[in-house]
mmCIF file of C-alpha atoms in Angstrom:
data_model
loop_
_atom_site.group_PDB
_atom_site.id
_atom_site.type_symbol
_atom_site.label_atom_id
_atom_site.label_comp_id
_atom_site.label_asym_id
_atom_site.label_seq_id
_atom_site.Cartn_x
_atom_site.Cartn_y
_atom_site.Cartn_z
ATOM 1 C CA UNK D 1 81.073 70.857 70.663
ATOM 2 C CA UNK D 2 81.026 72.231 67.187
ATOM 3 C CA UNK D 3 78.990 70.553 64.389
ATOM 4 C CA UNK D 4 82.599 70.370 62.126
ATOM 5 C CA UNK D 5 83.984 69.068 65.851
ATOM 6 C CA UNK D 6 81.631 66.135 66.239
ATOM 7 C CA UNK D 7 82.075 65.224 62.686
ATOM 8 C CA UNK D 8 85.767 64.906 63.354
ATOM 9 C CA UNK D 9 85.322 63.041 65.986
ATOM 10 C CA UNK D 10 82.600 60.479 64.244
ATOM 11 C CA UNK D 11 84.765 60.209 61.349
ATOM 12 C CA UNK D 12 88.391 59.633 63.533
ATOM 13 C CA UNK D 13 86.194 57.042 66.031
ATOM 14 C CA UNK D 14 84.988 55.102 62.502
ATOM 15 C CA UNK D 15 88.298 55.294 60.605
ATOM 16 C CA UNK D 16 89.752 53.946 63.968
ATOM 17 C CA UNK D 17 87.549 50.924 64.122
ATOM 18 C CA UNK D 18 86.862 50.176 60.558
ATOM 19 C CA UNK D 19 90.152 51.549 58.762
ATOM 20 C CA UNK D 20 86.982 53.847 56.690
ATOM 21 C CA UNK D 21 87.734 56.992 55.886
ATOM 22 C CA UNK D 22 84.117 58.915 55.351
ATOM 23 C CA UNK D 23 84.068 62.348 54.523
ATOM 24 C CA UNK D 24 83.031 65.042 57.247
ATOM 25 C CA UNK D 25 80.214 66.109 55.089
ATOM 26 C CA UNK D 26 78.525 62.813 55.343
ATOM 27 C CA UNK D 27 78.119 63.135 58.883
ATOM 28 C CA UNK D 28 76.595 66.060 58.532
ATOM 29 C CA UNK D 29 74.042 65.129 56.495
ATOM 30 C CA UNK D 30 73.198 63.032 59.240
ATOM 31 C CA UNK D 31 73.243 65.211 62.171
ATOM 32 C CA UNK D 32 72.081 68.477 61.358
ATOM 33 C CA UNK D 33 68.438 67.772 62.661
ATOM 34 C CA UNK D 34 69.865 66.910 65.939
ATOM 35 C CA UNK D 35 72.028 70.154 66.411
ATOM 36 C CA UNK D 36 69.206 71.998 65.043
ATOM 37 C CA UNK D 37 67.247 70.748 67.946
ATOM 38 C CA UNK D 38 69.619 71.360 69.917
ATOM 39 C CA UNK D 39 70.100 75.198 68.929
ATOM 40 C CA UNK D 40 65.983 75.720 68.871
ATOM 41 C CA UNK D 41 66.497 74.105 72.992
ATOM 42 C CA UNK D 42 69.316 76.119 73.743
ATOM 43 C CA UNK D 43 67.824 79.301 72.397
ATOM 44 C CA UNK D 44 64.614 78.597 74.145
ATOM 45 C CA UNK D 45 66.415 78.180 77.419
ATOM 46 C CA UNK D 46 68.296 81.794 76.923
ATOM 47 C CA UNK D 47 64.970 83.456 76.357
ATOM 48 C CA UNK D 48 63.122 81.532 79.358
ATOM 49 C CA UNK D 49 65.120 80.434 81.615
ATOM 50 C CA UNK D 50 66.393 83.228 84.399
ATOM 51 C CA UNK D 51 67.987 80.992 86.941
ATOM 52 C CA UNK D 52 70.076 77.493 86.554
ATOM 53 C CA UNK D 53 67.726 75.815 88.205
ATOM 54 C CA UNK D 54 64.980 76.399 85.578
ATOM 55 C CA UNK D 55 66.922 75.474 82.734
ATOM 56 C CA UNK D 56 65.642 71.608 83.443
ATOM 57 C CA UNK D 57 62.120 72.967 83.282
ATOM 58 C CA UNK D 58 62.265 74.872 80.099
ATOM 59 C CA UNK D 59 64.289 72.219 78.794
ATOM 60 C CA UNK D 60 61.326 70.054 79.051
ATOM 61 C CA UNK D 61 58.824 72.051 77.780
ATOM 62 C CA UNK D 62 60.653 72.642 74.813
ATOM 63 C CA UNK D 63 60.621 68.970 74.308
ATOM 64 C CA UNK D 64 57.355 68.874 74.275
ATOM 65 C CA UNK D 65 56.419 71.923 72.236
ATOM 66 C CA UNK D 66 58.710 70.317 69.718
ATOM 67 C CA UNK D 67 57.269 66.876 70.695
ATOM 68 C CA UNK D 68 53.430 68.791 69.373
ATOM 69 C CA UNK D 69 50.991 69.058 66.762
ATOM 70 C CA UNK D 70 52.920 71.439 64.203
ATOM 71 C CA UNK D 71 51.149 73.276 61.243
ATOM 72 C CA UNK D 72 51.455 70.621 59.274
ATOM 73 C CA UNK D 73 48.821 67.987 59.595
ATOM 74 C CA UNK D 74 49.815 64.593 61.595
ATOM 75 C CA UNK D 75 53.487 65.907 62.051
ATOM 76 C CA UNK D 76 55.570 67.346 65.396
ATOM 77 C CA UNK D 77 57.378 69.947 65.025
ATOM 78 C CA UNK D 78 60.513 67.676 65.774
ATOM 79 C CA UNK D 79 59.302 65.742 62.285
ATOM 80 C CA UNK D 80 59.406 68.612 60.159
ATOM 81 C CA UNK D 81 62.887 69.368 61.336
ATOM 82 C CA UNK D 82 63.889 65.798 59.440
ATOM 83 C CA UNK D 83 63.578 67.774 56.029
ATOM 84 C CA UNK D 84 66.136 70.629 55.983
ATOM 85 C CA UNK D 85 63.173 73.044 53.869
ATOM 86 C CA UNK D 86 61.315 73.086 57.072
ATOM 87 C CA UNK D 87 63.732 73.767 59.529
ATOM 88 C CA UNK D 88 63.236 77.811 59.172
ATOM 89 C CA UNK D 89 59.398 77.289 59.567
ATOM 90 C CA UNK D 90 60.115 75.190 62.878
ATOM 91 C CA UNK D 91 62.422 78.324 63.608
ATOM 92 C CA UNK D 92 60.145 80.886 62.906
ATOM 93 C CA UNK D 93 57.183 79.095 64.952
ATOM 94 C CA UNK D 94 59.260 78.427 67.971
ATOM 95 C CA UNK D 95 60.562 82.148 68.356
ATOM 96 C CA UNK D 96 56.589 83.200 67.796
ATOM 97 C CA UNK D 97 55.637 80.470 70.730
ATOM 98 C CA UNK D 98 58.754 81.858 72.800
ATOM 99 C CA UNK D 99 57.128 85.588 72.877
ATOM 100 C CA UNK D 100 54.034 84.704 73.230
ATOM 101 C CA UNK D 101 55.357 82.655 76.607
ATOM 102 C CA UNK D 102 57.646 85.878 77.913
ATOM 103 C CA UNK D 103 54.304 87.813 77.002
ATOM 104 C CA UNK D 104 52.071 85.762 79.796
ATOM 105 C CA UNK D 105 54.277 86.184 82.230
#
């Protein structure tokens, strides 16, 4: 589903239950880290997996290269994608790990 698709539905599912109408922008502002995450996963998993049955693999070790010692001192990577000026760098560093994975093999 869509980021403007799950805001929708967050704001339809709160309006229904509270009678609260909240702007689809507001739910944005508190989602975009996870469908960030979500991309950088998905777009690992095109790049290594080759067969179905490895996406569950490289879905896990994405977790826990995001789960890692970034290059900032004492946070993940998964932190730094909690402040939207960082979410390039996390990017960036993920695509670099990603080559230097398909370049081992």
């Amino acid at each position: 589903m869509s980021q403007v698709g799950v805001n929708l539905l967050l704001q339809r599912w709160v309006h229904h239950n509270s009678r609260v109408i909240v702007p689809t922008f507001e739910y944005q502002g508190v989602t975009a880290e996870q469908f960030e995450e979500a991309d950088l996963i998905e777009d690992w998993c095109d790049d290594l997996a080759s067969t179905p049955q490895e996406i569950a693999t490289e879905t896990a070790a994405a977790h826990e290269w995001l789960r890692g010692n970034s290059s900032e001192a004492g946070k993940s990577w998964q932190q730094l994608l909690e402040n939207p000026q960082s979410r390039g760098t996390v990017r960036l560093a993920m695509r670099r790990h990603v080559k230097e994975l398909l370049g081992s093999r």
